Amino acid sequence: KNEVEQSPQNLTAQEGEFITINCSYSVGISALHWLQQHPGGGIVSLFMLSSGKKKHGRLIATINIQEKHSSLHITASHPRDSAVYICAVKNGTASKLTFGTGTRLQVTL
Amino acid sequence: DAGVIQSPRHEVTEMGQEVTLRCKPISGHNSLFWYRQTMMRGLELLIYFNNNVPIDDSGMPEDRFSAKMPNASFSTLKIQPSEPRDSAVYFCASTPFDYNTGELFFGEGSRLTVL
């Protein structure tokens, strides 16, 4: 079992839909990152959080430490949101990030 | 700010050749990371520097890989000799904060193909 699991692996949505991507992890963590990777390959850090909730524009990230679960929500989705979304966790005692395998999102018109 | 700058963006080389990938972190960032991304294994941390000092190189696959950070504005990742299984996208990232709390800023990546 991977330490970091994301669901769904693939997601297709229509423009305007509300999207949720989930991340579950099995170890204690000090921080969780949500990353976005566009088809061109570049990676952008969306959020880094260790508790509660963060919001940036149409993106919202939440984390429940007790349940070892985080969600990334996209409101009013747009085709430009099409990308791979990657969850990564930092174990409090380690210097490495452990990455999920990513969720490939396709938003169509 | 120009962001994290990596070069080359693409490299095609033959097995056995030496490959050097370069990274310029964002000015003022004190932590630098080299990651490798493959279809099979996803993103993996290779090595992490803090204030130019290698802190964790346990992700470096084998002795053929080496990384240096001679100063705060430059790092290299070298593969010698290269092998086809080294084909991947190599990302450099930097952060201005302590690694426990900092947001990561990634370069565009260097796509390496070893024939």
PDB file of C-alpha atoms in Angstrom:
ATOM      1  CA  LYS A   1       0.000   0.000   0.000  1.00  0.00           C
ATOM      2  CA  ASN A   2       1.415   3.391  -0.979  1.00  0.00           C
ATOM      3  CA  GLU A   3       1.941   5.878   1.797  1.00  0.00           C
ATOM      4  CA  VAL A   4       0.081   8.499  -0.223  1.00  0.00           C
ATOM      5  CA  GLU A   5      -2.964   7.596  -2.245  1.00  0.00           C
ATOM      6  CA  GLN A   6      -4.964   9.896  -4.453  1.00  0.00           C
ATOM      7  CA  SER A   7      -8.416   9.499  -5.905  1.00  0.00           C
ATOM      8  CA  PRO A   8      -9.627   9.539  -8.495  1.00  0.00           C
ATOM      9  CA  GLN A   9      -6.715   8.743 -10.791  1.00  0.00           C
ATOM     10  CA  ASN A  10      -8.480  10.338 -13.718  1.00  0.00           C
ATOM     11  CA  LEU A  11     -11.293  12.842 -13.754  1.00  0.00           C
ATOM     12  CA  THR A  12     -13.211  14.441 -16.582  1.00  0.00           C
ATOM     13  CA  ALA A  13     -15.511  17.358 -15.852  1.00  0.00           C
ATOM     14  CA  GLN A  14     -17.459  19.935 -17.775  1.00  0.00           C
ATOM     15  CA  GLU A  15     -16.643  23.592 -17.499  1.00  0.00           C
ATOM     16  CA  GLY A  16     -18.279  25.096 -14.439  1.00  0.00           C
ATOM     17  CA  GLU A  17     -18.424  21.923 -12.397  1.00  0.00           C
ATOM     18  CA  PHE A  18     -17.222  21.715  -8.793  1.00  0.00           C
ATOM     19  CA  ILE A  19     -14.300  19.317  -8.541  1.00  0.00           C
ATOM     20  CA  THR A  20     -12.877  17.424  -5.579  1.00  0.00           C
ATOM     21  CA  ILE A  21      -9.613  15.517  -5.545  1.00  0.00           C
ATOM     22  CA  ASN A  22      -8.764  13.429  -2.515  1.00  0.00           C
ATOM     23  CA  CYS A  23      -5.505  12.493  -0.856  1.00  0.00           C
ATOM     24  CA  SER A  24      -5.105   9.953   1.939  1.00  0.00           C
ATOM     25  CA  TYR A  25      -1.865   9.173   3.700  1.00  0.00           C
ATOM     26  CA  SER A  26      -0.794   6.574   6.200  1.00  0.00           C
ATOM     27  CA  VAL A  27       1.986   8.277   8.162  1.00  0.00           C
ATOM     28  CA  GLY A  28       2.166  11.174  10.566  1.00  0.00           C
ATOM     29  CA  ILE A  29       3.020  14.320   8.693  1.00  0.00           C
ATOM     30  CA  SER A  30       4.290  17.819   9.360  1.00  0.00           C
ATOM     31  CA  ALA A  31       3.048  19.297   6.077  1.00  0.00           C
ATOM     32  CA  LEU A  32       1.090  18.437   2.956  1.00  0.00           C
ATOM     33  CA  HIS A  33       1.595  19.990  -0.461  1.00  0.00           C
ATOM     34  CA  TRP A  34      -0.731  20.203  -3.427  1.00  0.00           C
ATOM     35  CA  LEU A  35       1.075  20.608  -6.732  1.00  0.00           C
ATOM     36  CA  GLN A  36      -0.205  21.231 -10.243  1.00  0.00           C
ATOM     37  CA  GLN A  37       1.576  19.906 -13.319  1.00  0.00           C
ATOM     38  CA  HIS A  38       0.432  21.157 -16.703  1.00  0.00           C
ATOM     39  CA  PRO A  39       0.791  19.166 -19.931  1.00  0.00           C
ATOM     40  CA  GLY A  40       3.935  21.156 -20.736  1.00  0.00           C
ATOM     41  CA  GLY A  41       5.508  19.562 -17.679  1.00  0.00           C
ATOM     42  CA  GLY A  42       6.105  22.471 -15.333  1.00  0.00           C
ATOM     43  CA  ILE A  43       5.147  22.007 -11.684  1.00  0.00           C
ATOM     44  CA  VAL A  44       3.525  24.723  -9.625  1.00  0.00           C
ATOM     45  CA  SER A  45       2.998  24.589  -5.881  1.00  0.00           C
ATOM     46  CA  LEU A  46      -0.625  25.381  -5.122  1.00  0.00           C
ATOM     47  CA  PHE A  47      -0.782  24.963  -1.371  1.00  0.00           C
ATOM     48  CA  MET A  48       1.289  23.915   1.573  1.00  0.00           C
ATOM     49  CA  LEU A  49      -0.754  23.216   4.673  1.00  0.00           C
ATOM     50  CA  SER A  50      -0.468  21.488   8.005  1.00  0.00           C
ATOM     51  CA  SER A  51      -3.946  22.108   9.380  1.00  0.00           C
ATOM     52  CA  GLY A  52      -7.317  23.542   8.518  1.00  0.00           C
ATOM     53  CA  LYS A  53      -8.079  25.109   5.202  1.00  0.00           C
ATOM     54  CA  LYS A  54      -6.520  27.433   2.645  1.00  0.00           C
ATOM     55  CA  LYS A  55      -8.103  29.253  -0.268  1.00  0.00           C
ATOM     56  CA  HIS A  56      -6.591  30.842  -3.326  1.00  0.00           C
ATOM     57  CA  GLY A  57      -8.963  32.094  -5.967  1.00  0.00           C
ATOM     58  CA  ARG A  58     -11.117  29.184  -7.106  1.00  0.00           C
ATOM     59  CA  LEU A  59      -8.970  26.640  -5.314  1.00  0.00           C
ATOM     60  CA  ILE A  60      -9.567  25.425  -1.775  1.00  0.00           C
ATOM     61  CA  ALA A  61      -7.451  22.901   0.116  1.00  0.00           C
ATOM     62  CA  THR A  62      -8.468  21.261   3.357  1.00  0.00           C
ATOM     63  CA  ILE A  63      -6.737  18.830   5.639  1.00  0.00           C
ATOM     64  CA  ASN A  64      -7.968  16.631   8.483  1.00  0.00           C
ATOM     65  CA  ILE A  65      -4.963  15.512  10.471  1.00  0.00           C
ATOM     66  CA  GLN A  66      -6.908  13.007  12.587  1.00  0.00           C
ATOM     67  CA  GLU A  67      -8.335  11.284   9.518  1.00  0.00           C
ATOM     68  CA  LYS A  68      -5.068  11.599   7.565  1.00  0.00           C
ATOM     69  CA  HIS A  69      -6.943  13.060   4.619  1.00  0.00           C
ATOM     70  CA  SER A  70      -6.782  16.145   2.455  1.00  0.00           C
ATOM     71  CA  SER A  71      -8.987  17.426  -0.334  1.00  0.00           C
ATOM     72  CA  LEU A  72      -8.394  19.881  -3.140  1.00  0.00           C
ATOM     73  CA  HIS A  73     -11.515  21.580  -4.443  1.00  0.00           C
ATOM     74  CA  ILE A  74     -11.871  23.591  -7.628  1.00  0.00           C
ATOM     75  CA  THR A  75     -14.948  25.759  -7.945  1.00  0.00           C
ATOM     76  CA  ALA A  76     -16.326  26.856 -11.326  1.00  0.00           C
ATOM     77  CA  SER A  77     -13.828  24.674 -13.185  1.00  0.00           C
ATOM     78  CA  HIS A  78     -12.352  25.863 -16.458  1.00  0.00           C
ATOM     79  CA  PRO A  79     -10.480  24.090 -19.269  1.00  0.00           C
ATOM     80  CA  ARG A  80      -7.281  25.826 -18.153  1.00  0.00           C
ATOM     81  CA  ASP A  81      -7.550  23.838 -14.906  1.00  0.00           C
ATOM     82  CA  SER A  82      -6.768  20.711 -16.929  1.00  0.00           C
ATOM     83  CA  ALA A  83      -3.600  19.320 -15.409  1.00  0.00           C
ATOM     84  CA  VAL A  84      -2.249  16.618 -13.136  1.00  0.00           C
ATOM     85  CA  TYR A  85      -2.727  17.411  -9.460  1.00  0.00           C
ATOM     86  CA  ILE A  86      -0.214  15.851  -7.106  1.00  0.00           C
ATOM     87  CA  CYS A  87      -0.419  15.475  -3.359  1.00  0.00           C
ATOM     88  CA  ALA A  88       2.834  15.211  -1.398  1.00  0.00           C
ATOM     89  CA  VAL A  89       3.409  14.747   2.310  1.00  0.00           C
ATOM     90  CA  LYS A  90       6.338  15.470   4.546  1.00  0.00           C
ATOM     91  CA  ASN A  91       6.858  13.089   7.402  1.00  0.00           C
ATOM     92  CA  GLY A  92       7.810  15.036  10.502  1.00  0.00           C
ATOM     93  CA  THR A  93      11.003  13.046  11.022  1.00  0.00           C
ATOM     94  CA  ALA A  94      12.170  12.853   7.424  1.00  0.00           C
ATOM     95  CA  SER A  95      13.469  15.371   4.946  1.00  0.00           C
ATOM     96  CA  LYS A  96      11.761  13.793   1.942  1.00  0.00           C
ATOM     97  CA  LEU A  97       8.411  14.487   0.436  1.00  0.00           C
ATOM     98  CA  THR A  98       6.417  11.377  -0.446  1.00  0.00           C
ATOM     99  CA  PHE A  99       4.348  11.930  -3.550  1.00  0.00           C
ATOM    100  CA  GLY A 100       1.035  10.541  -4.645  1.00  0.00           C
ATOM    101  CA  THR A 101       0.714   9.286  -8.191  1.00  0.00           C
ATOM    102  CA  GLY A 102      -1.392  12.242  -9.226  1.00  0.00           C
ATOM    103  CA  THR A 103      -4.917  12.885 -10.454  1.00  0.00           C
ATOM    104  CA  ARG A 104      -5.267  13.726 -14.115  1.00  0.00           C
ATOM    105  CA  LEU A 105      -8.039  16.287 -14.574  1.00  0.00           C
ATOM    106  CA  GLN A 106      -9.564  17.157 -17.915  1.00  0.00           C
ATOM    107  CA  VAL A 107     -12.093  19.973 -18.017  1.00  0.00           C
ATOM    108  CA  THR A 108     -14.067  20.207 -21.229  1.00  0.00           C
ATOM    109  CA  LEU A 109     -16.189  22.991 -22.670  1.00  0.00           C
TER     110      LEU A 109
ATOM    111  CA  ASP B   1      11.847  37.327 -10.099  1.00  0.00           C
ATOM    112  CA  ALA B   2      12.900  34.904 -12.839  1.00  0.00           C
ATOM    113  CA  GLY B   3      11.982  31.818 -10.865  1.00  0.00           C
ATOM    114  CA  VAL B   4      14.060  28.663 -10.643  1.00  0.00           C
ATOM    115  CA  ILE B   5      16.096  28.323 -13.832  1.00  0.00           C
ATOM    116  CA  GLN B   6      17.186  24.962 -15.159  1.00  0.00           C
ATOM    117  CA  SER B   7      19.328  24.060 -18.115  1.00  0.00           C
ATOM    118  CA  PRO B   8      19.311  22.376 -20.476  1.00  0.00           C
ATOM    119  CA  ARG B   9      15.567  21.968 -21.015  1.00  0.00           C
ATOM    120  CA  HIS B  10      16.156  18.929 -23.188  1.00  0.00           C
ATOM    121  CA  GLU B  11      19.158  16.660 -23.464  1.00  0.00           C
ATOM    122  CA  VAL B  12      19.599  13.632 -25.681  1.00  0.00           C
ATOM    123  CA  THR B  13      22.758  11.654 -25.179  1.00  0.00           C
ATOM    124  CA  GLU B  14      24.184   8.223 -25.741  1.00  0.00           C
ATOM    125  CA  MET B  15      24.717   5.629 -23.073  1.00  0.00           C
ATOM    126  CA  GLY B  16      28.023   6.093 -21.313  1.00  0.00           C
ATOM    127  CA  GLN B  17      28.227   9.826 -21.811  1.00  0.00           C
ATOM    128  CA  GLU B  18      28.454  12.295 -18.957  1.00  0.00           C
ATOM    129  CA  VAL B  19      25.402  14.470 -18.362  1.00  0.00           C
ATOM    130  CA  THR B  20      25.396  17.680 -16.345  1.00  0.00           C
ATOM    131  CA  LEU B  21      22.166  19.390 -15.390  1.00  0.00           C
ATOM    132  CA  ARG B  22      22.219  22.894 -13.954  1.00  0.00           C
ATOM    133  CA  CYS B  23      19.986  24.839 -11.617  1.00  0.00           C
ATOM    134  CA  LYS B  24      19.834  28.421 -10.444  1.00  0.00           C
ATOM    135  CA  PRO B  25      17.492  28.767  -7.451  1.00  0.00           C
ATOM    136  CA  ILE B  26      15.483  31.852  -6.674  1.00  0.00           C
ATOM    137  CA  SER B  27      17.696  34.468  -5.060  1.00  0.00           C
ATOM    138  CA  GLY B  28      17.460  34.336  -1.282  1.00  0.00           C
ATOM    139  CA  HIS B  29      16.155  30.773  -1.131  1.00  0.00           C
ATOM    140  CA  ASN B  30      18.294  28.711   1.198  1.00  0.00           C
ATOM    141  CA  SER B  31      17.018  25.217   0.375  1.00  0.00           C
ATOM    142  CA  LEU B  32      17.413  23.447  -2.955  1.00  0.00           C
ATOM    143  CA  PHE B  33      16.083  20.093  -4.108  1.00  0.00           C
ATOM    144  CA  TRP B  34      16.699  17.827  -7.081  1.00  0.00           C
ATOM    145  CA  TYR B  35      13.778  15.587  -8.066  1.00  0.00           C
ATOM    146  CA  ARG B  36      13.408  12.964 -10.775  1.00  0.00           C
ATOM    147  CA  GLN B  37      10.106  12.147 -12.456  1.00  0.00           C
ATOM    148  CA  THR B  38       9.411   8.986 -14.434  1.00  0.00           C
ATOM    149  CA  MET B  39       6.227   7.354 -15.584  1.00  0.00           C
ATOM    150  CA  MET B  40       6.921   4.291 -13.480  1.00  0.00           C
ATOM    151  CA  ARG B  41       7.971   5.910 -10.209  1.00  0.00           C
ATOM    152  CA  GLY B  42       6.492   9.399 -10.343  1.00  0.00           C
ATOM    153  CA  LEU B  43       8.378  12.145  -8.499  1.00  0.00           C
ATOM    154  CA  GLU B  44      11.289  11.162  -6.278  1.00  0.00           C
ATOM    155  CA  LEU B  45      13.627  13.315  -4.228  1.00  0.00           C
ATOM    156  CA  LEU B  46      17.244  12.761  -5.190  1.00  0.00           C
ATOM    157  CA  ILE B  47      19.041  15.210  -2.927  1.00  0.00           C
ATOM    158  CA  TYR B  48      18.337  18.184  -0.700  1.00  0.00           C
ATOM    159  CA  PHE B  49      20.716  21.065   0.105  1.00  0.00           C
ATOM    160  CA  ASN B  50      20.296  23.580   2.882  1.00  0.00           C
ATOM    161  CA  ASN B  51      22.580  26.628   2.864  1.00  0.00           C
ATOM    162  CA  ASN B  52      24.666  24.902   0.149  1.00  0.00           C
ATOM    163  CA  VAL B  53      25.279  21.827   2.311  1.00  0.00           C
ATOM    164  CA  PRO B  54      23.882  18.432   1.249  1.00  0.00           C
ATOM    165  CA  ILE B  55      21.484  17.356   3.988  1.00  0.00           C
ATOM    166  CA  ASP B  56      19.887  14.241   2.540  1.00  0.00           C
ATOM    167  CA  ASP B  57      21.248  12.382  -0.478  1.00  0.00           C
ATOM    168  CA  SER B  58      19.633   9.052   0.283  1.00  0.00           C
ATOM    169  CA  GLY B  59      17.547   9.351  -2.852  1.00  0.00           C
ATOM    170  CA  MET B  60      20.570   9.434  -5.150  1.00  0.00           C
ATOM    171  CA  PRO B  61      20.233   6.129  -6.998  1.00  0.00           C
ATOM    172  CA  GLU B  62      23.872   5.125  -7.165  1.00  0.00           C
ATOM    173  CA  ASP B  63      27.440   6.334  -7.406  1.00  0.00           C
ATOM    174  CA  ARG B  64      26.940   7.379 -10.995  1.00  0.00           C
ATOM    175  CA  PHE B  65      24.939  10.323  -9.679  1.00  0.00           C
ATOM    176  CA  SER B  66      26.539  13.276  -7.936  1.00  0.00           C
ATOM    177  CA  ALA B  67      25.320  16.746  -7.024  1.00  0.00           C
ATOM    178  CA  LYS B  68      27.086  19.886  -5.957  1.00  0.00           C
ATOM    179  CA  MET B  69      26.111  23.317  -4.755  1.00  0.00           C
ATOM    180  CA  PRO B  70      29.265  25.452  -4.798  1.00  0.00           C
ATOM    181  CA  ASN B  71      27.385  28.613  -3.890  1.00  0.00           C
ATOM    182  CA  ALA B  72      23.904  29.840  -3.056  1.00  0.00           C
ATOM    183  CA  SER B  73      23.009  30.582  -6.662  1.00  0.00           C
ATOM    184  CA  PHE B  74      24.081  27.453  -8.508  1.00  0.00           C
ATOM    185  CA  SER B  75      23.778  23.691  -8.330  1.00  0.00           C
ATOM    186  CA  THR B  76      24.631  20.829 -10.656  1.00  0.00           C
ATOM    187  CA  LEU B  77      23.459  17.262 -10.959  1.00  0.00           C
ATOM    188  CA  LYS B  78      25.875  15.025 -12.803  1.00  0.00           C
ATOM    189  CA  ILE B  79      25.380  11.519 -14.162  1.00  0.00           C
ATOM    190  CA  GLN B  80      28.501   9.668 -15.224  1.00  0.00           C
ATOM    191  CA  PRO B  81      28.254   7.325 -17.037  1.00  0.00           C
ATOM    192  CA  SER B  82      24.653   7.728 -18.135  1.00  0.00           C
ATOM    193  CA  GLU B  83      22.386   4.752 -18.801  1.00  0.00           C
ATOM    194  CA  PRO B  84      19.044   4.456 -20.646  1.00  0.00           C
ATOM    195  CA  ARG B  85      17.232   3.914 -17.337  1.00  0.00           C
ATOM    196  CA  ASP B  86      18.304   7.417 -16.301  1.00  0.00           C
ATOM    197  CA  SER B  87      15.912   8.838 -18.898  1.00  0.00           C
ATOM    198  CA  ALA B  88      13.501  11.040 -16.974  1.00  0.00           C
ATOM    199  CA  VAL B  89      12.578  14.625 -16.276  1.00  0.00           C
ATOM    200  CA  TYR B  90      14.795  16.145 -13.616  1.00  0.00           C
ATOM    201  CA  PHE B  91      13.337  19.014 -11.601  1.00  0.00           C
ATOM    202  CA  CYS B  92      15.108  21.478  -9.396  1.00  0.00           C
ATOM    203  CA  ALA B  93      13.124  23.279  -6.707  1.00  0.00           C
ATOM    204  CA  SER B  94      13.940  25.841  -4.053  1.00  0.00           C
ATOM    205  CA  THR B  95      12.282  27.260  -0.972  1.00  0.00           C
ATOM    206  CA  PRO B  96      13.021  30.321   1.117  1.00  0.00           C
ATOM    207  CA  PHE B  97      11.959  28.745   4.362  1.00  0.00           C
ATOM    208  CA  ASP B  98      12.856  25.890   6.583  1.00  0.00           C
ATOM    209  CA  TYR B  99      11.985  22.696   4.770  1.00  0.00           C
ATOM    210  CA  ASN B 100       9.392  21.875   7.376  1.00  0.00           C
ATOM    211  CA  THR B 101       7.237  24.819   6.491  1.00  0.00           C
ATOM    212  CA  GLY B 102       8.164  26.146   3.097  1.00  0.00           C
ATOM    213  CA  GLU B 103       6.326  26.279  -0.194  1.00  0.00           C
ATOM    214  CA  LEU B 104       8.326  24.800  -3.053  1.00  0.00           C
ATOM    215  CA  PHE B 105       9.148  26.654  -6.267  1.00  0.00           C
ATOM    216  CA  PHE B 106       9.972  24.361  -9.179  1.00  0.00           C
ATOM    217  CA  GLY B 107      11.995  24.908 -12.310  1.00  0.00           C
ATOM    218  CA  GLU B 108      10.645  23.899 -15.709  1.00  0.00           C
ATOM    219  CA  GLY B 109      12.582  20.651 -15.627  1.00  0.00           C
ATOM    220  CA  SER B 110      15.301  19.082 -17.755  1.00  0.00           C
ATOM    221  CA  ARG B 111      14.101  16.229 -19.927  1.00  0.00           C
ATOM    222  CA  LEU B 112      16.900  13.693 -20.324  1.00  0.00           C
ATOM    223  CA  THR B 113      16.879  10.932 -22.904  1.00  0.00           C
ATOM    224  CA  VAL B 114      19.697   8.419 -22.835  1.00  0.00           C
ATOM    225  CA  LEU B 115      19.840   6.261 -25.952  1.00  0.00           C
TER     226      LEU B 115
END
